[in-house]
Amino acid sequence: MSKTVNGVVIDDTFAEAFGMSGTGIIITADTLKWARIAATVATGFGTSVIGCGAECGIDKELTPDETPDGRPGVRILIFGFSPDALVPQIRNRIGQCVLTSPGSACYAGFKSDKSIALGKGPRLFGDGFQTAKKLGGTRYWRVPVMDGEFVIEEETGLTTDAVGGGNMLILGTDRAGLLETAEAAVDAIAKVDDVITPFPGGIVRSGSKVGAKYAGMFASTNDAFCPTLRGTTKKTELAPDTLAVLEIVIDGLTSKAVADAMRVGLKAVTDVGAKRGVTRITAGNYGGKLGQHHYHLKDLI
Amino acid sequence: MSGLTLRLKAPATERLTLSGITPAKLSALSEHDIAHLDVGIEKGGMALGDAFDISGSAGDVLTIEGATPELDFIGLGLDSGTIRVIGDAGSYAGRKMTGGKLEIHGNAAHFLASGSTGGMIHVRGNAGDNLGGMIPGDRFGMLGGITVVEGNIGSRAGDKMRRGVIVVRGKTGAHTGSRMIGGTIWAEGGIGPEPGLMMRRGTLIGPSVEKLLPTFVDTGKHDLVIVRVISRYLKTVLGDLAPKPMPLFVQKIGGDLATIGRGEILLPAA
């Protein structure tokens, strides 16, 4: 039974999410600008594990008081299907994007009993000139580089209880208004700790279904939600006046964080959506076959 | 503060060895057994109860009152709890410590913290030679933990030290960090002559150095992120005991080039 909030219909359905492995990494630099640049590049091409190897994003910005070296920083999150899948992603992304970025340093951004390599690979760039400094239980590597030293912590925390694929689909009659509403939802979600919205600007226009008619394609366009196919595809989910659909995908270090993020996202949409042409909110589920985490929209409103 | 208190009855006539006298070990013993622990080194032995008045009940804190430099090996193997020494400690205090806290409200003699892997040592007075060093039979000196000495320390501190941090409010003696393999020694009062003899890695930090060995080389002025990390770490674990942060730019002296030369002496940049 659907529900209407501030003129927006909320479907009685759930977002189906799946278990992932995740980690947090703090990137600092001389200025917040350069910490952001390193973090943005390191999390680039990190939208969907279907094709990217890892889902990545910036979780939050950190003040100098919150970082291990007293410089401005950014915390990024990286998610993958397994710890083994994360190892090369972390090594390559940090090695190619943070090690190379002027003035950067890199630290564990997540505390946990489990850990995963962070500096173990990039330290080898030091070609034998690298040195380690162990303070308490933490080992830092110092890799000589052309602007001084790249400092990187040996390991960062790992969770295998992370959740990927929390989502909501926002339907509307005005494409520009829909995008503005989705942006407001992403901004609200950005204030929640331990979550990222990995797609460009946090918003997905290419919702996918599992499988495809072409060999080698694991996912393809979600034709049931494509407005231009309304009436021509076998199963359409769209009302006659729906002009566009946008999706927000959420990954979190914990299930609670994902639920919190969906809650504030839904509120942002229902607060302003109707005036901007939003008519309905639904969520992507696969009949319970995709993942063990189900976020029922009615419980989050 | 509750716990067991040992009060030296009279000036010791022989050196006493307090190895293994830790809060955790005493907690597992009866009063009778505690009083009969052997702390002497001469033939015939000396029982703990003969040398000390014992009061209180065993707990997380062990207090040694009236301590003198004849008491060696205080806190050897300490892994948890606190040992408070009111007076001076002899040699080898805090040797092979793995955890807990050793407070010495006086001076410490030689080989303080030798071979320790963890825990915290705080000396209100001075410390002797070979702080965090090694004794024959050891492969390494200090391997972890933090030692803070509010006064001055003797020569060859950190000999073959591999990990851990030594903070000295006063000055160090000669040859600080000799044969050092890793770790950090921060001397707020200055580093004595010829530090880092044959050091491979490791960090010596101070406002000045008395005389450099010819096998050390000036690598210039740097803004080293690791110095900020060390400062912040020490502030977190030591609070008010932490050394004042170094200036943004430090002069890095690299060496000892007679070995692999990965060690460093960091001084405020002029």
Coordinates of C-alpha atoms in Angstrom, one line a residue:
Chain A
M1 CA 0.0 0.0 0.0
S2 CA 1.7 3.2 -1.1
K3 CA 1.7 6.3 1.0
T4 CA 1.7 10.0 0.1
V5 CA 3.9 12.5 1.8
N6 CA 3.8 16.2 0.9
G7 CA 2.3 15.2 -2.4
V8 CA 4.9 12.6 -3.3
V9 CA 3.8 9.0 -3.5
I10 CA 6.1 6.6 -1.7
D11 CA 5.9 3.0 -3.0
D12 CA 5.5 0.2 -0.5
T13 CA 8.7 -1.4 -1.5
F14 CA 12.3 -1.8 -0.3
A15 CA 15.7 -1.0 -1.5
E16 CA 17.6 -4.2 -1.8
A17 CA 21.3 -4.0 -0.8
F18 CA 24.1 -6.4 -0.5
G19 CA 27.0 -7.1 1.8
M20 CA 30.4 -5.6 0.9
S21 CA 33.8 -5.1 2.3
G22 CA 34.8 -1.5 3.0
T23 CA 37.5 0.7 4.3
G24 CA 38.2 4.3 5.1
I25 CA 41.3 6.3 4.3
I26 CA 42.3 9.8 5.4
I27 CA 44.2 11.9 2.8
T28 CA 45.8 15.1 4.0
A29 CA 47.7 17.8 2.2
D30 CA 49.1 21.3 2.7
T31 CA 45.7 22.8 1.9
L32 CA 42.2 21.4 1.8
K33 CA 42.2 22.2 -1.9
W34 CA 45.0 19.7 -2.5
A35 CA 43.5 17.1 -0.1
R36 CA 40.3 17.3 -2.1
I37 CA 42.2 17.0 -5.4
A38 CA 44.0 13.9 -4.3
A39 CA 40.8 12.4 -2.8
T40 CA 38.7 13.2 -5.9
V41 CA 41.2 11.6 -8.2
A42 CA 41.7 8.6 -6.0
T43 CA 38.0 7.9 -5.9
G44 CA 37.5 8.6 -9.6
F45 CA 36.0 5.9 -11.8
G46 CA 34.6 4.3 -8.7
T47 CA 30.9 4.2 -9.4
S48 CA 29.9 0.5 -9.6
V49 CA 31.8 -2.6 -8.9
I50 CA 30.2 -4.0 -12.0
G51 CA 32.8 -2.2 -14.1
C52 CA 35.1 -0.2 -11.7
G53 CA 36.6 -2.7 -9.3
A54 CA 35.5 -0.6 -6.4
E55 CA 32.9 1.9 -5.4
C56 CA 34.5 5.0 -3.9
G57 CA 33.7 8.4 -2.7
I58 CA 34.5 11.2 -0.4
D59 CA 32.8 10.7 3.0
K60 CA 33.7 14.0 4.6
E61 CA 36.2 16.8 5.1
L62 CA 38.4 16.9 8.2
T63 CA 39.7 19.8 10.1
P64 CA 43.4 19.9 11.0
D65 CA 42.5 18.8 14.6
E66 CA 40.9 15.6 13.2
T67 CA 43.9 14.4 11.2
P68 CA 47.1 12.6 12.3
D69 CA 49.4 15.3 11.0
G70 CA 47.4 18.4 11.9
R71 CA 46.8 19.4 8.3
P72 CA 43.5 19.6 6.5
G73 CA 42.2 16.4 5.2
V74 CA 39.5 14.4 3.5
R75 CA 38.2 10.9 4.4
I76 CA 37.4 8.6 1.5
L77 CA 35.6 5.3 1.6
I78 CA 36.3 2.4 -0.8
F79 CA 34.0 -0.6 -1.1
G80 CA 34.4 -3.9 -2.9
F81 CA 33.0 -7.4 -3.0
S82 CA 35.7 -8.9 -0.8
P83 CA 38.9 -7.8 1.0
D84 CA 40.9 -9.5 -1.7
A85 CA 39.2 -7.4 -4.3
L86 CA 40.0 -4.2 -2.4
V87 CA 43.7 -4.8 -2.1
P88 CA 44.7 -4.0 -5.7
Q89 CA 42.2 -1.2 -5.8
I90 CA 43.7 0.5 -2.7
R91 CA 47.2 -0.1 -3.9
N92 CA 46.6 1.3 -7.4
R93 CA 44.4 4.2 -6.4
I94 CA 46.7 5.4 -3.6
G95 CA 49.8 4.6 -5.6
Q96 CA 48.7 6.4 -8.7
C97 CA 46.6 9.2 -7.3
V98 CA 47.7 10.1 -3.7
L99 CA 51.4 9.3 -3.9
T100 CA 51.6 11.5 -6.9
S101 CA 49.6 14.4 -5.5
P102 CA 51.7 17.3 -4.2
G103 CA 52.1 17.5 -0.4
S104 CA 49.8 14.5 0.3
A105 CA 49.9 12.0 3.1
C106 CA 47.7 9.0 3.7
Y107 CA 46.4 7.5 6.9
A108 CA 44.0 4.9 8.2
G109 CA 40.5 6.3 8.2
F110 CA 38.7 3.4 9.8
K111 CA 39.4 1.6 13.1
S112 CA 38.7 -2.1 13.3
D113 CA 40.1 -5.4 14.5
K114 CA 40.5 -6.3 10.8
S115 CA 43.0 -4.5 8.7
I116 CA 44.0 -4.2 5.0
A117 CA 47.2 -3.1 3.4
L118 CA 47.5 0.7 2.7
G119 CA 51.1 1.6 2.5
K120 CA 52.5 -1.9 1.9
G121 CA 52.5 -1.5 -1.8
P122 CA 53.2 2.3 -2.3
R123 CA 56.1 2.2 0.1
L124 CA 58.1 0.2 -2.5
F125 CA 58.2 3.3 -4.7
G126 CA 60.9 4.4 -2.3
D127 CA 63.3 2.0 -4.0
G128 CA 65.0 1.1 -0.7
F129 CA 65.3 4.7 0.5
Q130 CA 61.9 4.4 2.3
T131 CA 62.0 4.2 6.1
A132 CA 59.4 3.2 8.7
K133 CA 58.4 5.0 11.9
K134 CA 56.4 2.9 14.3
L135 CA 54.5 5.0 16.9
G136 CA 52.5 2.9 19.4
G137 CA 50.9 0.3 17.3
T138 CA 50.9 2.2 14.1
R139 CA 53.6 2.0 11.4
Y140 CA 54.1 4.9 9.1
W141 CA 56.2 4.7 5.9
R142 CA 58.2 7.6 4.7
V143 CA 58.8 7.5 1.0
P144 CA 61.2 10.1 -0.4
V145 CA 59.6 12.0 -3.2
M146 CA 60.5 15.2 -5.1
D147 CA 58.6 17.6 -2.9
G148 CA 59.8 16.0 0.4
E149 CA 58.3 12.8 1.8
F150 CA 55.1 10.9 1.2
V151 CA 54.0 9.6 4.6
I152 CA 51.6 6.7 4.5
E153 CA 50.3 4.4 7.2
E154 CA 51.0 0.7 6.7
E155 CA 47.4 -0.5 7.2
T156 CA 43.9 0.7 7.5
G157 CA 40.8 -0.9 9.1
L158 CA 38.6 -3.1 7.2
T159 CA 34.9 -4.2 7.6
T160 CA 33.2 -7.0 5.9
D161 CA 29.9 -5.9 7.3
A162 CA 29.6 -2.9 4.9
V163 CA 26.5 -2.5 2.7
G164 CA 26.4 -1.6 -0.9
G165 CA 23.5 -0.6 -3.1
G166 CA 21.2 1.2 -0.7
N167 CA 19.0 3.2 -3.2
M168 CA 16.0 5.3 -4.0
L169 CA 14.4 6.0 -7.4
I170 CA 12.9 9.5 -7.8
L171 CA 10.3 9.9 -10.5
G172 CA 9.0 13.2 -11.8
T173 CA 7.4 15.3 -14.5
D174 CA 10.1 17.9 -14.7
R175 CA 13.7 16.8 -15.5
A176 CA 15.4 19.9 -14.2
G177 CA 13.3 20.0 -11.0
L178 CA 14.0 16.3 -10.5
L179 CA 17.8 16.9 -10.7
E180 CA 17.6 19.8 -8.3
T181 CA 15.6 17.6 -5.8
A182 CA 18.1 14.7 -6.2
E183 CA 20.9 17.1 -5.6
A184 CA 19.3 18.3 -2.4
A185 CA 18.9 14.6 -1.3
V186 CA 22.6 14.0 -2.0
D187 CA 23.6 17.1 -0.1
A188 CA 21.6 15.8 2.9
I189 CA 23.1 12.4 2.7
A190 CA 26.6 13.9 2.6
K191 CA 26.1 15.0 6.1
V192 CA 25.7 11.4 7.3
D193 CA 29.0 9.8 8.4
D194 CA 30.3 6.5 7.0
V195 CA 28.4 6.7 3.7
I196 CA 29.1 7.7 0.2
T197 CA 27.0 8.1 -2.9
P198 CA 29.5 6.8 -5.5
F199 CA 28.0 7.8 -8.8
P200 CA 28.7 11.2 -10.5
G201 CA 27.5 13.9 -8.2
G202 CA 25.8 11.1 -6.2
I203 CA 23.1 10.6 -8.9
V204 CA 22.5 7.8 -11.4
R205 CA 20.5 8.2 -14.5
S206 CA 21.3 4.8 -15.9
G207 CA 19.5 2.5 -13.5
S208 CA 20.3 -1.1 -14.5
K209 CA 18.7 -4.5 -14.5
V210 CA 20.6 -7.7 -14.0
G211 CA 21.7 -9.3 -17.2
A212 CA 21.4 -8.3 -20.9
K213 CA 20.7 -9.7 -24.3
Y214 CA 24.3 -9.3 -25.3
A215 CA 26.9 -11.8 -24.2
G216 CA 29.4 -10.4 -21.8
M217 CA 27.1 -7.7 -20.4
F218 CA 26.4 -8.3 -16.7
A219 CA 23.9 -5.4 -16.5
S220 CA 21.9 -3.4 -18.9
T221 CA 19.4 -0.5 -18.9
N222 CA 16.4 -0.8 -16.7
D223 CA 13.9 -0.6 -19.5
A224 CA 10.9 -0.7 -17.1
F225 CA 12.0 2.8 -15.8
C226 CA 13.0 4.3 -19.2
P227 CA 10.5 6.9 -20.1
T228 CA 11.1 6.7 -23.8
L229 CA 10.2 3.0 -23.8
R230 CA 6.9 3.4 -22.0
G231 CA 4.4 1.3 -23.8
T232 CA 6.9 -0.3 -26.1
T233 CA 8.7 -2.5 -23.5
K234 CA 7.0 -5.5 -22.1
K235 CA 6.9 -4.2 -18.6
T236 CA 6.8 -0.5 -17.8
E237 CA 6.8 0.9 -14.3
L238 CA 6.1 4.5 -15.3
A239 CA 2.9 6.5 -15.2
P240 CA 1.9 8.4 -18.4
D241 CA 3.1 11.8 -17.1
T242 CA 6.6 10.6 -15.8
L243 CA 9.3 12.3 -17.8
A244 CA 12.4 11.1 -16.0
V245 CA 13.8 8.9 -13.3
L246 CA 16.9 9.5 -11.2
E247 CA 18.5 7.1 -8.7
I248 CA 20.6 7.7 -5.7
V249 CA 22.8 4.8 -4.7
I250 CA 24.3 4.7 -1.2
D251 CA 27.2 2.6 0.2
G252 CA 27.9 2.5 3.9
L253 CA 30.3 1.0 6.4
T254 CA 27.4 -0.2 8.4
S255 CA 23.8 -1.0 7.7
K256 CA 22.6 1.6 10.1
A257 CA 24.6 4.3 8.3
V258 CA 22.9 3.3 5.0
A259 CA 19.4 3.4 6.7
D260 CA 20.2 6.8 8.2
A261 CA 21.3 8.1 4.8
M262 CA 18.2 6.8 3.1
R263 CA 16.1 8.4 5.8
V264 CA 17.6 11.9 5.3
G265 CA 17.5 11.5 1.6
L266 CA 13.8 10.6 1.5
K267 CA 13.1 13.5 3.8
A268 CA 14.9 15.9 1.5
V269 CA 13.0 14.6 -1.5
T270 CA 9.6 14.8 0.2
D271 CA 10.3 18.2 1.7
V272 CA 10.9 20.0 -1.6
G273 CA 10.1 17.5 -4.3
A274 CA 6.4 18.1 -5.1
K275 CA 7.0 21.7 -6.0
R276 CA 9.7 20.6 -8.5
G277 CA 7.7 18.0 -10.2
V278 CA 8.6 15.0 -8.2
T279 CA 5.6 12.6 -8.2
R280 CA 6.9 9.3 -6.8
I281 CA 9.7 7.6 -4.9
T282 CA 10.4 3.9 -5.3
A283 CA 13.4 1.7 -4.8
G284 CA 15.3 -1.0 -6.7
N285 CA 14.6 -4.5 -5.4
Y286 CA 15.2 -7.8 -7.1
G287 CA 12.6 -9.8 -5.3
G288 CA 15.0 -10.4 -2.4
K289 CA 17.5 -12.4 -4.6
L290 CA 20.2 -9.8 -4.7
G291 CA 21.1 -9.1 -1.1
Q292 CA 20.3 -9.6 2.5
H293 CA 19.7 -5.9 3.4
H294 CA 16.2 -4.6 2.8
Y295 CA 15.4 -1.0 3.5
H296 CA 11.7 -0.6 3.4
L297 CA 10.8 3.0 2.4
K298 CA 7.7 3.1 4.7
D299 CA 10.0 2.4 7.7
L300 CA 12.3 5.3 6.7
I301 CA 9.7 8.1 6.2
Chain B
M1 CA 46.5 5.1 45.9
S2 CA 45.7 1.5 46.9
G3 CA 47.9 -1.5 46.3
L4 CA 50.9 -3.0 47.9
T5 CA 53.7 -0.8 49.4
L6 CA 57.3 -1.9 49.9
R7 CA 59.3 0.3 52.2
L8 CA 63.0 -0.2 52.4
K9 CA 63.8 -1.0 56.1
A10 CA 67.4 0.2 56.1
P11 CA 70.1 1.2 53.6
A12 CA 70.8 -1.9 51.6
T13 CA 74.0 -3.7 52.5
E14 CA 74.0 -5.5 49.2
R15 CA 72.5 -4.9 45.8
L16 CA 68.9 -6.1 45.6
T17 CA 67.3 -7.3 42.5
L18 CA 63.6 -6.8 42.1
S19 CA 63.2 -8.7 38.9
G20 CA 59.7 -10.1 38.5
I21 CA 58.3 -8.0 41.3
T22 CA 55.3 -6.7 39.4
P23 CA 51.7 -5.9 40.5
A24 CA 50.4 -8.8 38.4
K25 CA 52.8 -11.4 39.8
L26 CA 52.3 -10.3 43.4
S27 CA 48.6 -10.4 43.0
A28 CA 48.8 -14.1 42.3
L29 CA 50.8 -14.8 45.5
S30 CA 49.9 -15.0 49.2
E31 CA 51.3 -12.6 51.7
H32 CA 53.6 -15.3 53.0
D33 CA 54.9 -16.1 49.5
I34 CA 55.4 -12.4 48.8
A35 CA 57.5 -11.9 51.9
H36 CA 59.7 -14.9 51.0
L37 CA 60.5 -13.8 47.4
D38 CA 64.3 -13.7 46.9
V39 CA 65.6 -10.3 46.1
G40 CA 69.2 -10.8 47.1
I41 CA 72.2 -11.5 44.9
E42 CA 74.6 -12.8 47.5
K43 CA 74.9 -16.3 48.8
G44 CA 72.2 -17.1 51.4
G45 CA 69.7 -14.8 49.7
M46 CA 67.7 -11.9 51.0
A47 CA 63.9 -12.2 51.3
L48 CA 61.7 -9.4 50.2
G49 CA 60.2 -9.3 53.7
D50 CA 63.7 -8.9 55.3
A51 CA 64.6 -5.9 53.1
F52 CA 61.2 -4.2 53.0
D53 CA 58.2 -3.5 55.2
I54 CA 55.3 -4.7 53.3
S55 CA 51.9 -3.1 53.7
G56 CA 48.6 -2.9 51.8
S57 CA 47.2 -5.5 49.6
A58 CA 48.4 -6.5 46.1
G59 CA 46.5 -4.7 43.3
D60 CA 47.2 -2.7 40.2
V61 CA 49.7 -0.5 41.9
L62 CA 53.0 -1.4 43.6
T63 CA 54.7 1.4 45.5
I64 CA 58.4 1.2 46.5
E65 CA 59.2 3.8 49.1
G66 CA 62.6 4.9 50.2
A67 CA 64.2 3.5 47.1
T68 CA 67.9 3.7 46.6
P69 CA 70.3 3.1 43.7
E70 CA 71.0 -0.3 45.1
L71 CA 67.6 -1.6 43.9
D72 CA 68.2 -3.1 40.4
F73 CA 65.8 -4.5 37.8
I74 CA 62.8 -2.6 39.2
G75 CA 59.9 -3.3 36.9
L76 CA 61.7 -6.0 34.8
G77 CA 59.1 -7.6 32.6
L78 CA 56.3 -5.3 33.8
D79 CA 53.3 -6.0 31.6
S80 CA 50.4 -4.2 33.3
G81 CA 49.6 -2.0 36.3
T82 CA 51.8 0.7 37.8
I83 CA 55.0 0.6 39.8
R84 CA 55.8 3.8 41.6
V85 CA 59.3 4.3 42.9
I86 CA 59.7 6.9 45.5
G87 CA 63.4 7.6 45.5
D88 CA 66.1 6.5 43.2
A89 CA 66.2 3.4 41.1
G90 CA 69.2 1.3 40.3
S91 CA 70.2 -0.1 37.0
Y92 CA 68.1 -2.0 34.5
A93 CA 64.8 -0.5 35.7
G94 CA 62.0 -1.2 33.2
R95 CA 64.1 -3.8 31.4
K96 CA 62.0 -5.9 29.0
M97 CA 58.8 -4.1 30.0
T98 CA 55.9 -5.0 27.7
G99 CA 53.2 -2.7 29.2
G100 CA 52.0 -0.9 32.2
K101 CA 53.7 2.2 33.8
L102 CA 56.8 2.7 35.8
E103 CA 57.1 6.0 37.6
I104 CA 60.4 6.9 39.2
H105 CA 60.2 9.9 41.5
G106 CA 63.9 10.3 41.6
N107 CA 66.9 9.3 39.4
A108 CA 67.4 6.1 37.4
A109 CA 70.8 4.5 36.9
H110 CA 72.1 2.7 33.8
F111 CA 70.3 0.6 31.2
L112 CA 66.8 2.1 31.9
A113 CA 64.3 0.5 29.6
S114 CA 66.8 -1.8 28.0
G115 CA 65.0 -4.3 25.7
S116 CA 61.6 -3.0 26.6
T117 CA 58.8 -3.5 24.0
G118 CA 56.0 -1.5 25.5
G119 CA 54.6 0.5 28.4
M120 CA 55.5 3.9 29.7
I121 CA 58.4 4.9 31.9
H122 CA 58.5 8.3 33.6
V123 CA 61.6 9.5 35.4
R124 CA 61.3 12.7 37.4
G125 CA 65.1 13.1 37.8
N126 CA 68.1 12.1 35.7
A127 CA 69.0 8.7 34.1
G128 CA 72.3 7.1 33.6
D129 CA 74.1 5.6 30.6
N130 CA 72.7 3.3 28.0
L131 CA 69.1 4.3 28.4
G132 CA 67.1 2.1 26.1
G133 CA 70.3 0.3 25.2
M134 CA 71.2 -3.4 25.1
I135 CA 73.2 -5.7 27.4
P136 CA 75.4 -8.5 26.2
G137 CA 73.2 -11.3 24.9
D138 CA 70.6 -8.9 23.6
R139 CA 70.2 -8.4 19.9
F140 CA 68.6 -5.0 20.2
G141 CA 68.1 -2.2 22.6
M142 CA 64.7 -0.7 23.2
L143 CA 62.0 -2.2 21.0
G144 CA 58.9 -0.2 21.9
G145 CA 57.1 1.8 24.5
I146 CA 57.8 5.4 25.7
T147 CA 60.4 6.6 28.2
V148 CA 60.3 10.2 29.5
V149 CA 63.1 11.6 31.6
E150 CA 62.7 15.0 33.0
G151 CA 66.4 15.6 33.7
N152 CA 69.5 14.7 31.8
I153 CA 70.6 11.3 30.6
G154 CA 74.0 9.7 30.2
S155 CA 75.9 8.4 27.2
R156 CA 74.9 6.0 24.5
A157 CA 71.2 6.3 24.9
G158 CA 69.3 4.2 22.4
D159 CA 72.2 1.9 21.6
K160 CA 70.9 -0.5 19.0
M161 CA 67.4 0.8 19.7
R162 CA 64.9 -0.5 17.2
R163 CA 61.6 1.1 18.0
G164 CA 59.9 3.2 20.7
V165 CA 60.3 6.8 21.8
I166 CA 62.6 8.4 24.4
V167 CA 61.8 11.9 25.4
V168 CA 64.4 13.8 27.5
R169 CA 63.6 17.2 28.9
G170 CA 67.3 17.9 29.6
K171 CA 70.4 17.0 27.6
T172 CA 71.7 13.7 26.4
G173 CA 75.2 12.5 26.9
A174 CA 77.7 11.5 24.2
H175 CA 77.0 9.1 21.4
T176 CA 73.2 9.2 21.7
G177 CA 71.6 6.8 19.2
S178 CA 74.8 4.8 18.6
R179 CA 74.2 1.8 16.4
M180 CA 70.5 2.8 16.4
I181 CA 68.3 0.8 14.0
G182 CA 65.1 2.7 14.5
G183 CA 62.9 4.6 17.0
T184 CA 63.0 8.2 18.1
I185 CA 64.9 10.1 20.7
W186 CA 63.7 13.6 21.4
A187 CA 66.0 15.7 23.6
E188 CA 64.5 19.1 24.5
G189 CA 67.7 20.3 26.2
G190 CA 70.0 19.4 23.3
I191 CA 71.9 16.4 22.0
G192 CA 75.3 15.6 23.3
P193 CA 78.5 15.2 21.2
E194 CA 78.9 12.7 18.4
P195 CA 75.4 11.3 18.2
G196 CA 74.3 8.5 15.9
L197 CA 77.6 6.6 15.7
M198 CA 77.0 3.8 13.2
M199 CA 73.2 4.4 13.3
R200 CA 71.4 2.7 10.4
R201 CA 67.9 4.3 10.8
G202 CA 66.1 6.2 13.5
T203 CA 65.5 9.8 14.5
L204 CA 67.2 12.1 16.9
I205 CA 65.4 15.4 17.5
G206 CA 66.7 18.3 19.5
P207 CA 67.3 22.1 19.5
S208 CA 71.0 21.6 19.1
V209 CA 73.8 19.1 18.8
E210 CA 77.2 19.5 20.5
K211 CA 79.5 18.0 17.9
L212 CA 78.7 16.0 14.8
L213 CA 80.6 13.0 13.5
P214 CA 82.2 13.6 10.0
T215 CA 80.0 10.8 8.6
F216 CA 76.9 12.9 8.9
V217 CA 75.8 15.2 6.2
D218 CA 73.4 18.2 6.0
T219 CA 70.5 17.4 3.7
G220 CA 69.0 20.9 4.1
K221 CA 65.8 22.5 5.4
H222 CA 62.6 20.5 5.2
D223 CA 58.9 20.6 6.3
L224 CA 58.6 17.0 7.3
V225 CA 55.1 15.6 7.8
I226 CA 56.4 12.8 10.0
V227 CA 57.6 15.4 12.6
R228 CA 54.0 16.6 12.9
V229 CA 52.8 13.0 13.2
I230 CA 55.3 12.3 16.0
S231 CA 54.4 15.5 17.8
R232 CA 50.7 14.8 17.6
Y233 CA 51.2 11.2 18.7
L234 CA 53.3 12.3 21.7
K235 CA 50.7 14.9 22.7
T236 CA 48.0 12.2 22.6
V237 CA 49.8 9.7 24.7
L238 CA 51.9 12.0 27.0
G239 CA 49.6 15.0 27.4
D240 CA 51.6 17.7 29.3
L241 CA 54.7 15.6 29.3
A242 CA 54.9 15.8 25.5
P243 CA 57.8 17.9 24.1
K244 CA 57.0 21.2 22.6
P245 CA 56.4 20.8 18.8
M246 CA 59.4 21.5 16.6
P247 CA 59.2 24.6 14.3
L248 CA 57.6 23.9 10.9
F249 CA 61.0 23.7 9.2
V250 CA 63.8 21.4 10.4
Q251 CA 67.3 20.9 9.3
K252 CA 67.9 17.3 8.6
I253 CA 71.3 15.8 9.1
G254 CA 71.6 12.4 7.5
G255 CA 73.8 9.5 8.5
D256 CA 75.7 7.6 9.6
L257 CA 77.1 7.3 6.1
A258 CA 79.6 4.7 7.5
T259 CA 76.6 2.4 7.4
I260 CA 73.5 2.7 5.2
G261 CA 72.9 6.3 6.2
R262 CA 69.1 6.2 6.7
G263 CA 69.3 7.8 10.2
E264 CA 68.5 11.4 10.8
I265 CA 69.2 14.2 13.3
L266 CA 66.6 16.9 13.2
L267 CA 67.4 20.4 14.4
P268 CA 65.4 23.6 14.1
A269 CA 66.2 25.2 10.8
A270 CA 68.2 28.3 11.1

